[in-house]
mmCIF file of C-alpha atoms and ligand atoms in Angstrom:
data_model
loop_
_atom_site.group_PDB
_atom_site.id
_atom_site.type_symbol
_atom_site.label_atom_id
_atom_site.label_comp_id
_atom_site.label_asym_id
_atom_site.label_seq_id
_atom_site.Cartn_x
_atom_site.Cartn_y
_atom_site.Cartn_z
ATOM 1 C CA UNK G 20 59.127 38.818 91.899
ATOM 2 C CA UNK G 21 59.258 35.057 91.752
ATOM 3 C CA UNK G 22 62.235 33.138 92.610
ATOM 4 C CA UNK G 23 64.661 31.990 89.981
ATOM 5 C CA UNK G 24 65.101 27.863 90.309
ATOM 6 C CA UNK G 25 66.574 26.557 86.992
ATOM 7 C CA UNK G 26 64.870 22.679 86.401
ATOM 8 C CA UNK G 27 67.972 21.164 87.510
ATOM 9 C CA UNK G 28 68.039 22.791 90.387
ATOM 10 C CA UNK G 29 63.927 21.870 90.922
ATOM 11 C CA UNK G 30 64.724 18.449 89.802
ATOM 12 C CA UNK G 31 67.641 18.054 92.458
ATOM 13 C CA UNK G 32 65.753 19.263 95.184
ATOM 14 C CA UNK G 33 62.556 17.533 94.705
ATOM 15 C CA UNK G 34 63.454 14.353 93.892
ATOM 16 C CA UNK G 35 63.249 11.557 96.856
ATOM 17 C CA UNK G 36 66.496 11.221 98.600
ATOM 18 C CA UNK G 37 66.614 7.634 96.908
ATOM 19 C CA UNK G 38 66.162 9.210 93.307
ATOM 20 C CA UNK G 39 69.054 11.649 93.338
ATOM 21 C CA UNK G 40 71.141 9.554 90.448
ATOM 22 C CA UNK G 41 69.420 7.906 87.307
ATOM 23 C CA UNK G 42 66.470 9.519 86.926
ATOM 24 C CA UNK G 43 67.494 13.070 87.859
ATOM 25 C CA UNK G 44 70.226 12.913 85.358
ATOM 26 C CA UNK G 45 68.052 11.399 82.773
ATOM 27 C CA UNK G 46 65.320 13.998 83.271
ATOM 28 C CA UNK G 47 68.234 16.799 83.057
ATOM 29 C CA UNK G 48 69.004 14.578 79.704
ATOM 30 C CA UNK G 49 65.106 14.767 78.432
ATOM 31 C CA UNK G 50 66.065 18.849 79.506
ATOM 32 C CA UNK G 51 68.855 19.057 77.164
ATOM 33 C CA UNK G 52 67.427 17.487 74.215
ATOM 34 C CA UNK G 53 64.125 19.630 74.586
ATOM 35 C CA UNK G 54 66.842 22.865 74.299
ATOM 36 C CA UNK G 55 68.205 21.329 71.269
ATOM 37 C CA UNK G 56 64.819 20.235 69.611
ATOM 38 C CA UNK G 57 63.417 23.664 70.255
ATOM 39 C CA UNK G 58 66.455 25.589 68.559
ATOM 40 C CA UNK G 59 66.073 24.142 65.491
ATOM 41 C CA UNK G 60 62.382 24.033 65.307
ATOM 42 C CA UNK G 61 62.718 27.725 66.337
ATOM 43 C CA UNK G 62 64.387 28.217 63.034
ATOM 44 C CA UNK G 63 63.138 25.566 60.830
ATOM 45 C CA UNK G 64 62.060 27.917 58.155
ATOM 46 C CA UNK G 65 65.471 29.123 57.680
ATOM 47 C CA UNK G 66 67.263 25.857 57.533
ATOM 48 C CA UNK G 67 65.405 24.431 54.763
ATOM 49 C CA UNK G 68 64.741 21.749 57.156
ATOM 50 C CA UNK G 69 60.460 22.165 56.856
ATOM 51 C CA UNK G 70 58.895 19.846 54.235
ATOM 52 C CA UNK G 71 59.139 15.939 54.279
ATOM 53 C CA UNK G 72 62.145 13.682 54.766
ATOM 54 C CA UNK G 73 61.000 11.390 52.220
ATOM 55 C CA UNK G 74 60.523 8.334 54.717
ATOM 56 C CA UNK G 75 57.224 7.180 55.869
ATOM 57 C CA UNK G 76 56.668 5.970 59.561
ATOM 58 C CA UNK G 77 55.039 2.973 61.440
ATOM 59 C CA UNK G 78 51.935 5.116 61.032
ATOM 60 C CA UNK G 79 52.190 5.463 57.590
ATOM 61 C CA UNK G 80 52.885 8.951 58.662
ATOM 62 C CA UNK G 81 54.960 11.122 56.325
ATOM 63 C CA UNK G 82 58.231 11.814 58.462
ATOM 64 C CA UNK G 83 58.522 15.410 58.180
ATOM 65 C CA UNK G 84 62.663 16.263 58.883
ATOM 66 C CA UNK G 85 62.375 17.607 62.013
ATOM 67 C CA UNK G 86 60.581 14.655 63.141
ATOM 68 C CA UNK G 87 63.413 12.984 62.242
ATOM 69 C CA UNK G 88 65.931 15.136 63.819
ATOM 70 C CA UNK G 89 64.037 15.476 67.168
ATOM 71 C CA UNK G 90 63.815 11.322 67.250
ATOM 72 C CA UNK G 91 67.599 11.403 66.951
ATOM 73 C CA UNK G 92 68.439 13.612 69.032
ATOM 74 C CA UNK G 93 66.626 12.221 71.730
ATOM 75 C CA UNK G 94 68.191 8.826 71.070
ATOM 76 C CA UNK G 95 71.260 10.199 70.894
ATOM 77 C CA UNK G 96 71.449 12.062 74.107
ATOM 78 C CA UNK G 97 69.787 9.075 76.074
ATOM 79 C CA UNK G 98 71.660 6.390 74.802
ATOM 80 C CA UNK G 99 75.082 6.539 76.324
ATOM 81 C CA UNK G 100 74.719 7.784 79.848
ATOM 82 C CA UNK G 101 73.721 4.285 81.484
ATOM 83 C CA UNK G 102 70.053 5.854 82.957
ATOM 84 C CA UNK G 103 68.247 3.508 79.927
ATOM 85 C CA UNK G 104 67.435 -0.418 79.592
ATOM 86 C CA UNK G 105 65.334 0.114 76.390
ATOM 87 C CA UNK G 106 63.348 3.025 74.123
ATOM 88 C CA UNK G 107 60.199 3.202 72.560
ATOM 89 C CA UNK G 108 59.748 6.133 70.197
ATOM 90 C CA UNK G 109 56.506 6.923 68.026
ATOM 91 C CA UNK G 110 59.026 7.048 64.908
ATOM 92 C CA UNK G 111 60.169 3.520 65.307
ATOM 93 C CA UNK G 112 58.601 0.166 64.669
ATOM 94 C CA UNK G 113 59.806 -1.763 67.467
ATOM 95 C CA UNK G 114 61.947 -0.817 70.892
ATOM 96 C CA UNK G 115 65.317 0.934 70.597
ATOM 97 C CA UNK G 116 67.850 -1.000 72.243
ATOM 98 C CA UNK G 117 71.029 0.404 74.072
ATOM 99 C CA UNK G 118 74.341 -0.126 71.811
ATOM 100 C CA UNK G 119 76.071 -3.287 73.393
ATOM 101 C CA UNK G 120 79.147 -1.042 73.713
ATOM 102 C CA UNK G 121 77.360 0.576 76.743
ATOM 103 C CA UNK G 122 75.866 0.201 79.840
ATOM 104 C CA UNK G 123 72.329 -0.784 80.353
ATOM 105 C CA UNK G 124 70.348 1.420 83.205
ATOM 106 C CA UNK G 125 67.076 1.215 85.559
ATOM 107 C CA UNK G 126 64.232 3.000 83.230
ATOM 108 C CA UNK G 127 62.961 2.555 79.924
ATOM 109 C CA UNK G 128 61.824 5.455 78.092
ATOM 110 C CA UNK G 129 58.661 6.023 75.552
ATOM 111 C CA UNK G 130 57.823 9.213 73.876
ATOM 112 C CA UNK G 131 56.931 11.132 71.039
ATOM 113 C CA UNK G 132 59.089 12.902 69.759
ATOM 114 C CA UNK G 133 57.357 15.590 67.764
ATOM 115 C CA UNK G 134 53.468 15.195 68.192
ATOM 116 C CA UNK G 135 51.336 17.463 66.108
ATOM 117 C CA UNK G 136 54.310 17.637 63.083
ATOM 118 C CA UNK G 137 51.961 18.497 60.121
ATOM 119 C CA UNK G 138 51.509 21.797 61.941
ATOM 120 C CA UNK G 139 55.149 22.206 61.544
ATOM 121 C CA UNK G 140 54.762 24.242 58.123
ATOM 122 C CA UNK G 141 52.155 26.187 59.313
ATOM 123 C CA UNK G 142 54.032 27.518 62.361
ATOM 124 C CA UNK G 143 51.414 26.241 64.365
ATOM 125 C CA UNK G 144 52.991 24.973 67.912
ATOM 126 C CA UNK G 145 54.177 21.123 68.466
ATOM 127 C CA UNK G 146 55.384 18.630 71.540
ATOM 128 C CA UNK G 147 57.518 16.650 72.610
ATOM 129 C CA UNK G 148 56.141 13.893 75.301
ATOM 130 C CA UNK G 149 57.556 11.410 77.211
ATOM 131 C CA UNK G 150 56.890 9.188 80.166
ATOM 132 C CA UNK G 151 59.440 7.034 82.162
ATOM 133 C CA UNK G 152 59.152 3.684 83.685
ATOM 134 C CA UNK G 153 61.361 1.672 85.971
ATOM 135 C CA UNK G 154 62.641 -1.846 84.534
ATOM 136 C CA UNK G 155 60.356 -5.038 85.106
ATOM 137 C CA UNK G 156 63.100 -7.797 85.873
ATOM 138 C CA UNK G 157 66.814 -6.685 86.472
ATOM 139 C CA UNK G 158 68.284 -9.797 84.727
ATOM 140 C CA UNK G 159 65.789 -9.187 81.923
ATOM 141 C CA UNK G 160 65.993 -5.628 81.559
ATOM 142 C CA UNK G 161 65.732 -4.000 77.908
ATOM 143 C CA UNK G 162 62.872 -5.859 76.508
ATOM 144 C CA UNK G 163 59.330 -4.818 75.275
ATOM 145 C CA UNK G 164 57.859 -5.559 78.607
ATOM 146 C CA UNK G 165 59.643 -2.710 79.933
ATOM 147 C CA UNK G 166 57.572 -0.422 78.459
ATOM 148 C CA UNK G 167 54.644 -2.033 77.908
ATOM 149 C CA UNK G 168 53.391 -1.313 81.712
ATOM 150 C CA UNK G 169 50.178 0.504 83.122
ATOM 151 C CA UNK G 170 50.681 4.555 82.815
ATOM 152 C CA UNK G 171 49.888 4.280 86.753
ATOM 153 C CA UNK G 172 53.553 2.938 87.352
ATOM 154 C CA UNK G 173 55.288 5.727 85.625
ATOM 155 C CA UNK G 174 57.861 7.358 87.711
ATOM 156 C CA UNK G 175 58.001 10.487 85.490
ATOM 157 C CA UNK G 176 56.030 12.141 82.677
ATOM 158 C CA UNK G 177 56.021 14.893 80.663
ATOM 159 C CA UNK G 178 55.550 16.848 77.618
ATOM 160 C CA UNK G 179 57.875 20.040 75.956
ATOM 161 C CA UNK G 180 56.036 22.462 74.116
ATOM 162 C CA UNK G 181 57.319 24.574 71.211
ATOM 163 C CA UNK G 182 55.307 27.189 70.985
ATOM 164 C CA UNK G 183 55.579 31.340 71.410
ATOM 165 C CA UNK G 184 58.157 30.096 74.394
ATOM 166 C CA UNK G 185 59.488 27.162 74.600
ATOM 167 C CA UNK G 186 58.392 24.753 78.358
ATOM 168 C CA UNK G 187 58.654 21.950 79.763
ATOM 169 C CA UNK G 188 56.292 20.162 82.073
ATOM 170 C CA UNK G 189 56.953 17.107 84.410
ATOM 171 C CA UNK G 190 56.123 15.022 87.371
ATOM 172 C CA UNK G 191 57.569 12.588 88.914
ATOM 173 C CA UNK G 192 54.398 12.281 91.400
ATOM 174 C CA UNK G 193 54.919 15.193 93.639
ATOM 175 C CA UNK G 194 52.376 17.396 91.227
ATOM 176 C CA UNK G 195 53.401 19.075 88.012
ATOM 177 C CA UNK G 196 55.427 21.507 87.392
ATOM 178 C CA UNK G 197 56.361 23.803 84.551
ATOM 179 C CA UNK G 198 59.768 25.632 83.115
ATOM 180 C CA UNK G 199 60.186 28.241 80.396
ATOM 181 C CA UNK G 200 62.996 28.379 78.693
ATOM 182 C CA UNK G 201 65.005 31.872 78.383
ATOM 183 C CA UNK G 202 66.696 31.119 74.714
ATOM 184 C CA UNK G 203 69.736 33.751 75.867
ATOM 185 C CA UNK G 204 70.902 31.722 79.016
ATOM 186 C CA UNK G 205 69.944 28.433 77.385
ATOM 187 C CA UNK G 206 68.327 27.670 80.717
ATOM 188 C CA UNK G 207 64.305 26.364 81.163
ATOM 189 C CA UNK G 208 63.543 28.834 84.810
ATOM 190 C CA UNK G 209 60.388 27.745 86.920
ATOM 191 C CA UNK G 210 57.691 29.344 85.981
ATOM 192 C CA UNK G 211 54.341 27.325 86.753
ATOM 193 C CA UNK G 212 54.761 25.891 90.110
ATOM 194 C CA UNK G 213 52.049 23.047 91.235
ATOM 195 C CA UNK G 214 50.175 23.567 88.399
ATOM 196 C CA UNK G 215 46.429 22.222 88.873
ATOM 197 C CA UNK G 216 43.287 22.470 86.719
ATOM 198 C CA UNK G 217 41.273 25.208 87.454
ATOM 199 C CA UNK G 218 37.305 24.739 88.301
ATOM 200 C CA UNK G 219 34.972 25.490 86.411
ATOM 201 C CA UNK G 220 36.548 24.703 82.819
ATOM 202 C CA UNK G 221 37.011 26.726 80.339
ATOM 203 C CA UNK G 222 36.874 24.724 76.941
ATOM 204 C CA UNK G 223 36.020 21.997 75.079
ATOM 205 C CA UNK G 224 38.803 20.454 72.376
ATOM 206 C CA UNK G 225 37.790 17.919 69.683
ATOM 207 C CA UNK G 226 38.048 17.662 66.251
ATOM 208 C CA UNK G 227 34.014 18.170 65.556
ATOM 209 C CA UNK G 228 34.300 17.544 61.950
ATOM 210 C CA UNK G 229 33.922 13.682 62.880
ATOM 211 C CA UNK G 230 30.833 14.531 64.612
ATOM 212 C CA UNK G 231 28.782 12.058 61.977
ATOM 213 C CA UNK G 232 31.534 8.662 62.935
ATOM 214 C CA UNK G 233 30.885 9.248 66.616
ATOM 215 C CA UNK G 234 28.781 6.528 68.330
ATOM 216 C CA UNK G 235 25.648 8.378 69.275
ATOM 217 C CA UNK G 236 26.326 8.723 73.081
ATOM 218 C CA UNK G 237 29.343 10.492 72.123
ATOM 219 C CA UNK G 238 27.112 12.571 69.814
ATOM 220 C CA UNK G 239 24.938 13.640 72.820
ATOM 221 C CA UNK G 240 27.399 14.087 75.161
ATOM 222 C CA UNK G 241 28.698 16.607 72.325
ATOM 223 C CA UNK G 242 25.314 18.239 72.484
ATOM 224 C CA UNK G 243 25.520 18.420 76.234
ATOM 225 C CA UNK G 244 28.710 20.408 75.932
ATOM 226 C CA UNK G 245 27.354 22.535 73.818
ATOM 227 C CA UNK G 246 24.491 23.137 76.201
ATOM 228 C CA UNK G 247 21.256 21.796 74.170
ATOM 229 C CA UNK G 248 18.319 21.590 76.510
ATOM 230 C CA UNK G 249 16.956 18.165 77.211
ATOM 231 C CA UNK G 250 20.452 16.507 77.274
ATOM 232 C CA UNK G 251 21.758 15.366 79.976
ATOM 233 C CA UNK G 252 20.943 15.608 83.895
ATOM 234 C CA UNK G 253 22.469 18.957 85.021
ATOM 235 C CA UNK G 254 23.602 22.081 82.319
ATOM 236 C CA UNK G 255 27.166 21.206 81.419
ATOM 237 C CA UNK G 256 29.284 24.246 82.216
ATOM 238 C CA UNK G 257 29.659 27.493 80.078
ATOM 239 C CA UNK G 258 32.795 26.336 77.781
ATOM 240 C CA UNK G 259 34.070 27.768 74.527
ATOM 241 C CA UNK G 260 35.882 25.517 71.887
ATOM 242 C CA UNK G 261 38.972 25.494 70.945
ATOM 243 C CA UNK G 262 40.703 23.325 68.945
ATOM 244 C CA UNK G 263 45.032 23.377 67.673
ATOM 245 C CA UNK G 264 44.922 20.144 66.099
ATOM 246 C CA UNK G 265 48.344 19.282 68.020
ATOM 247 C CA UNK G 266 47.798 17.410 71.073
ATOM 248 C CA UNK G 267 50.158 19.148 73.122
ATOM 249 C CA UNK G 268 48.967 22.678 72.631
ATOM 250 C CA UNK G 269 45.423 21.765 73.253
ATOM 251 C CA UNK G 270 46.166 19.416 76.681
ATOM 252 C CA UNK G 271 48.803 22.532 77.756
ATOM 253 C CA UNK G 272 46.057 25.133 77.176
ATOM 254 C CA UNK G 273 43.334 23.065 79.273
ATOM 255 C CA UNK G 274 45.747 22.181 82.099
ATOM 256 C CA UNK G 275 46.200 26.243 82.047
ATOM 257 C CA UNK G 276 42.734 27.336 82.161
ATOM 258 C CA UNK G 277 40.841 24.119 82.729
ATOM 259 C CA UNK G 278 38.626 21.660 80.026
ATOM 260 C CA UNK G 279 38.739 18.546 78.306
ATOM 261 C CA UNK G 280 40.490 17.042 75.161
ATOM 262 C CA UNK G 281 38.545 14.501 72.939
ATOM 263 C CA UNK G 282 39.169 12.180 70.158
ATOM 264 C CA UNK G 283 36.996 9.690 70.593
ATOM 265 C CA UNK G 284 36.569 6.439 68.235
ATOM 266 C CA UNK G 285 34.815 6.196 64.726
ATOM 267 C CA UNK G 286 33.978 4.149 62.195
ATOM 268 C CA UNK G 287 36.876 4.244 60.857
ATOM 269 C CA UNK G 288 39.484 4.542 63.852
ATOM 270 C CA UNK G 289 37.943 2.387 66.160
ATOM 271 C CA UNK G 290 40.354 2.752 68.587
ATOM 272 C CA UNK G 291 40.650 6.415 67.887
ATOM 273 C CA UNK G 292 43.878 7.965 66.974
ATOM 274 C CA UNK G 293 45.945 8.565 70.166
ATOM 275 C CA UNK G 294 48.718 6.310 71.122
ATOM 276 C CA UNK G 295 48.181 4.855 74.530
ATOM 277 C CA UNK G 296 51.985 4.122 74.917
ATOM 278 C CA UNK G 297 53.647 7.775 74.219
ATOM 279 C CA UNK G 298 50.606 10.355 74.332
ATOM 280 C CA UNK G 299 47.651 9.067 76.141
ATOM 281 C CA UNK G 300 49.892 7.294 78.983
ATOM 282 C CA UNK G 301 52.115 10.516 79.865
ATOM 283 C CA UNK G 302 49.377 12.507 79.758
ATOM 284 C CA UNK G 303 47.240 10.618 81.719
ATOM 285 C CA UNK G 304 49.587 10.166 84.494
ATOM 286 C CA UNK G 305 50.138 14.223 84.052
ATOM 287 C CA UNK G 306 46.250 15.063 84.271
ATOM 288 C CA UNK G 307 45.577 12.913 87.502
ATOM 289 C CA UNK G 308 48.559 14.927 88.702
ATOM 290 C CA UNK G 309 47.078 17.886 88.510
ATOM 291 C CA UNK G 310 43.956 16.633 89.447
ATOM 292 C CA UNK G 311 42.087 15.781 86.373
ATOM 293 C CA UNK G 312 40.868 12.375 84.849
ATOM 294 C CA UNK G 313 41.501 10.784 81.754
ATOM 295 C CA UNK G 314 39.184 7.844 80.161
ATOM 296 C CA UNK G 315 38.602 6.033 77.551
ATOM 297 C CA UNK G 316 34.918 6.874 77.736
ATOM 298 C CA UNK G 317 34.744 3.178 79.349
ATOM 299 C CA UNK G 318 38.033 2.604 81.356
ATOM 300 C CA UNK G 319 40.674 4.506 83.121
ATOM 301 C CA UNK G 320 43.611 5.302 80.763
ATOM 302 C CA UNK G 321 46.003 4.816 83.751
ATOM 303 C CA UNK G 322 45.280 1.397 84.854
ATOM 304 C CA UNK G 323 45.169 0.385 81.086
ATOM 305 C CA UNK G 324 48.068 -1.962 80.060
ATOM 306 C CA UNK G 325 49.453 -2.081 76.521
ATOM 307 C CA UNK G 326 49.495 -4.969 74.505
ATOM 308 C CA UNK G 327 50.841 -3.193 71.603
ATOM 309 C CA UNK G 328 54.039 -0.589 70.985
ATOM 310 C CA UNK G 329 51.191 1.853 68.987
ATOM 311 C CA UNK G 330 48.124 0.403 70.275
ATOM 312 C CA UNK G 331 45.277 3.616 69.886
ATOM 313 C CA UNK G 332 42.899 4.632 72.415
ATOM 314 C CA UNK G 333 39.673 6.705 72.131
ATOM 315 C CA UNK G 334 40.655 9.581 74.720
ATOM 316 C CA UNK G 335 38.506 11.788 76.880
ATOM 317 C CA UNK G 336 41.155 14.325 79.067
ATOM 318 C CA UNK G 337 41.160 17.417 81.801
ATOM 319 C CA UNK G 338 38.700 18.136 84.475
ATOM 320 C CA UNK G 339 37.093 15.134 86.141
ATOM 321 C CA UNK G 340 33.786 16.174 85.858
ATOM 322 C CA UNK G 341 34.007 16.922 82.074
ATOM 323 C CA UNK G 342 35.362 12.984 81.498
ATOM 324 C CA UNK G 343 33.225 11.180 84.129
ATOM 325 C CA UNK G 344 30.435 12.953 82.265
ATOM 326 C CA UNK G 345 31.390 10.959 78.699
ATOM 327 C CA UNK G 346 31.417 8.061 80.762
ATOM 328 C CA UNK G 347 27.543 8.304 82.109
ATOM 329 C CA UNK G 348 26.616 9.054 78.729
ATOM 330 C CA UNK G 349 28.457 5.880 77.522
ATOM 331 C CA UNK G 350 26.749 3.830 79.789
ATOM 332 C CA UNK G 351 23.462 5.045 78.657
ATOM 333 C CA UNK G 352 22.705 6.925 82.108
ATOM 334 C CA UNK G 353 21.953 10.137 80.521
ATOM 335 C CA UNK G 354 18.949 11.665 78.692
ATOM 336 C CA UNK G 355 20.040 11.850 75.121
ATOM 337 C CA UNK G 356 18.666 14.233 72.234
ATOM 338 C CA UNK G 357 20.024 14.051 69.172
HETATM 339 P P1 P6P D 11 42.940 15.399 63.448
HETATM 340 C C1 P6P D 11 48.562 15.153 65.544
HETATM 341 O O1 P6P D 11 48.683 14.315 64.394
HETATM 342 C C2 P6P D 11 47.634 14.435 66.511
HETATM 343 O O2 P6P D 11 48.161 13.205 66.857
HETATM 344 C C3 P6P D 11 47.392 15.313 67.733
HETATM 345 O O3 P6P D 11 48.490 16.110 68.029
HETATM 346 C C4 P6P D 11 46.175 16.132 67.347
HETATM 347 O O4 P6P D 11 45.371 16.494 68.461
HETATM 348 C C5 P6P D 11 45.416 15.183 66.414
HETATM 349 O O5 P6P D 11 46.367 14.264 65.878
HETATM 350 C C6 P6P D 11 44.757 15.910 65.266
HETATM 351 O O6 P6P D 11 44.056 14.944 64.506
HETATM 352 O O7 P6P D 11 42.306 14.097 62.972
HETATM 353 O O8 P6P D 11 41.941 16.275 64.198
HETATM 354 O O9 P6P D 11 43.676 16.156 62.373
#
């Protein structure tokens, strides 16, 4: 029988003797808030909450309502307690500032607060993600450059995912670890310790319906997956596909049983969809965790630096050999068949 560690308790003990103040209390915070997200979204069929909130986002994203409620609830939990300089949220157009009638703290916070939320009325699982960044300049704390840092100097990441149990994920660089949460004590228990890909991989998720807007590298590097003879120097690995169409489920399930995530660029998304800031960044940090790889297909996504609040990415995820892979065929070191 495995042991019974609450995440506060995990937290607590594995933080650096340095860390035990701000961002253990701010990570119980992100805790909190996932409890609260998760109860409603548990029973957002019965609250007439489904269905759209009539606003439409920086995306041009129809807000659905829980979107709405999950972006204020995090804001609302994390804005008080002194752990924050500044917030970036995928909901908002620029950074959330802490209320002058409060104390300004040593991190800045991006996430997402509800990735994946046109799934919501189809019951199909959705995330939460989040990454966590120490302040640039003391005197200067709370400004965009706060967050707009490499996902490399992230001092925590993570993702919550709402699915047929509710967990949270994190690391704060001592690997990743998972929680589920038991909805009768209200508590997430440890339930995936040190969790690392598995070798070989298991699947392949992409949207393949694009298939015709990919650059033609991509296109044969598609084919190689899908184990075409004549692509390609060695036989790619025996992988099924599976696709959610919410980021979260799909990067969860492949950190589980090993693969890779793709949405690269198209015609028209050249920069593909992904945000690097509050999806890509988090995730990437999370991956090489767990010792993975993520890429734009030509650059590390952890060493890139946004420019940009929602700058895209194309994104290649999971299993290093999987992503290194897109990047041969990118540089035109692979036989191609199309
Ligand atoms: P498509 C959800 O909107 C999201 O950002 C990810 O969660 C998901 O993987 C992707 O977009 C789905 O996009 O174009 O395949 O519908």
């Amino acid at each position: 029988m495995s042991k019974l560690v609450t995440i506060e308790r995990f937290i607590f003990d594995n933080q650096p003797e340095y860390a035990k103040g701000d961002l253990t209390n701010l990570l119980y915070d992100i805790a909190l808030a996932a409890k609260i997200i998760s109860h409603k979204t548990n029973r957002a069929g019965l609250q007439d909450i489904l269905g759209r909130a009539g606003a439409v986002n920086i995306q041009g994203e129809e807000q659905q309502k829980l979107d709405v409620f999950a972006d204020q609830t995090i804001f609302r939990i994390c804005d008080h307690p002194g752990r924050l300089c500044v917030m970036a949220s995928e909901e908002q157009d620029n950074v959330l500032h802490i209320p002058d009638q409060y104390e300004k703290g040593r991190y800045a916070l991006v996430y997402d607060p509800l990735d994946g939320s046109s799934n919501i009325d189809v019951n199909v699982s959705i995330g939460t993600i989040f990454g966590v960044y120490r302040y640039k300049e003391w005197e200067l704390r709370g400004r965009k450059e706060d967050v707009l840092q490499p996902p490399r100097d992230l001092v925590a990441a993570g993702y919550i995912l709402y699915g047929s149990s509710t967990m949270m994920v994190y690391s704060t660089g001592q690997g990743v670890h998972g929680f589920t949460l038991d909805p009768e004590l209200g508590e997430f228990l440890l339930s995936h310790e040190l969790m690392r890909l598995p070798e070989p991989p298991a699947y392949y998720s992409v949207n393949d319906a694009y298939f015709n807007r990919w650059e033609p590298e991509i296109q044969s590097y598609m084919r190689w997956l899908q184990g075409y003879a004549g692509v390609g120097d060695i036989a790619a690995p025996s992988l099924s596909g599976r696709y959610i169409g919410s980021l979260v489920a799909d990067f969860h399930r492949n950190l589980l049983r090993g693969g890779i995530y793709m949405y690269p660029a198209e015609k028209q998304k050249p920069d593909g969809k992904i945000r690097l800031l509050y999806e890509a960044g988090p995730l990437a940090f999370l991956i090489d965790q767990a010792g993975g790889y993520a890429s734009t297909g030509r650059e590390a996504i952890l060493d890139m630096t946004p420019t940009e609040l929602h700058q895209r990415v194309p994104v290649f995820i999971g299993n290093r050999s999987l992503v290194e892979k897109v990047e041969a065929f990118v540089r035109k070191e692979q036989p191609i068949r199309l």
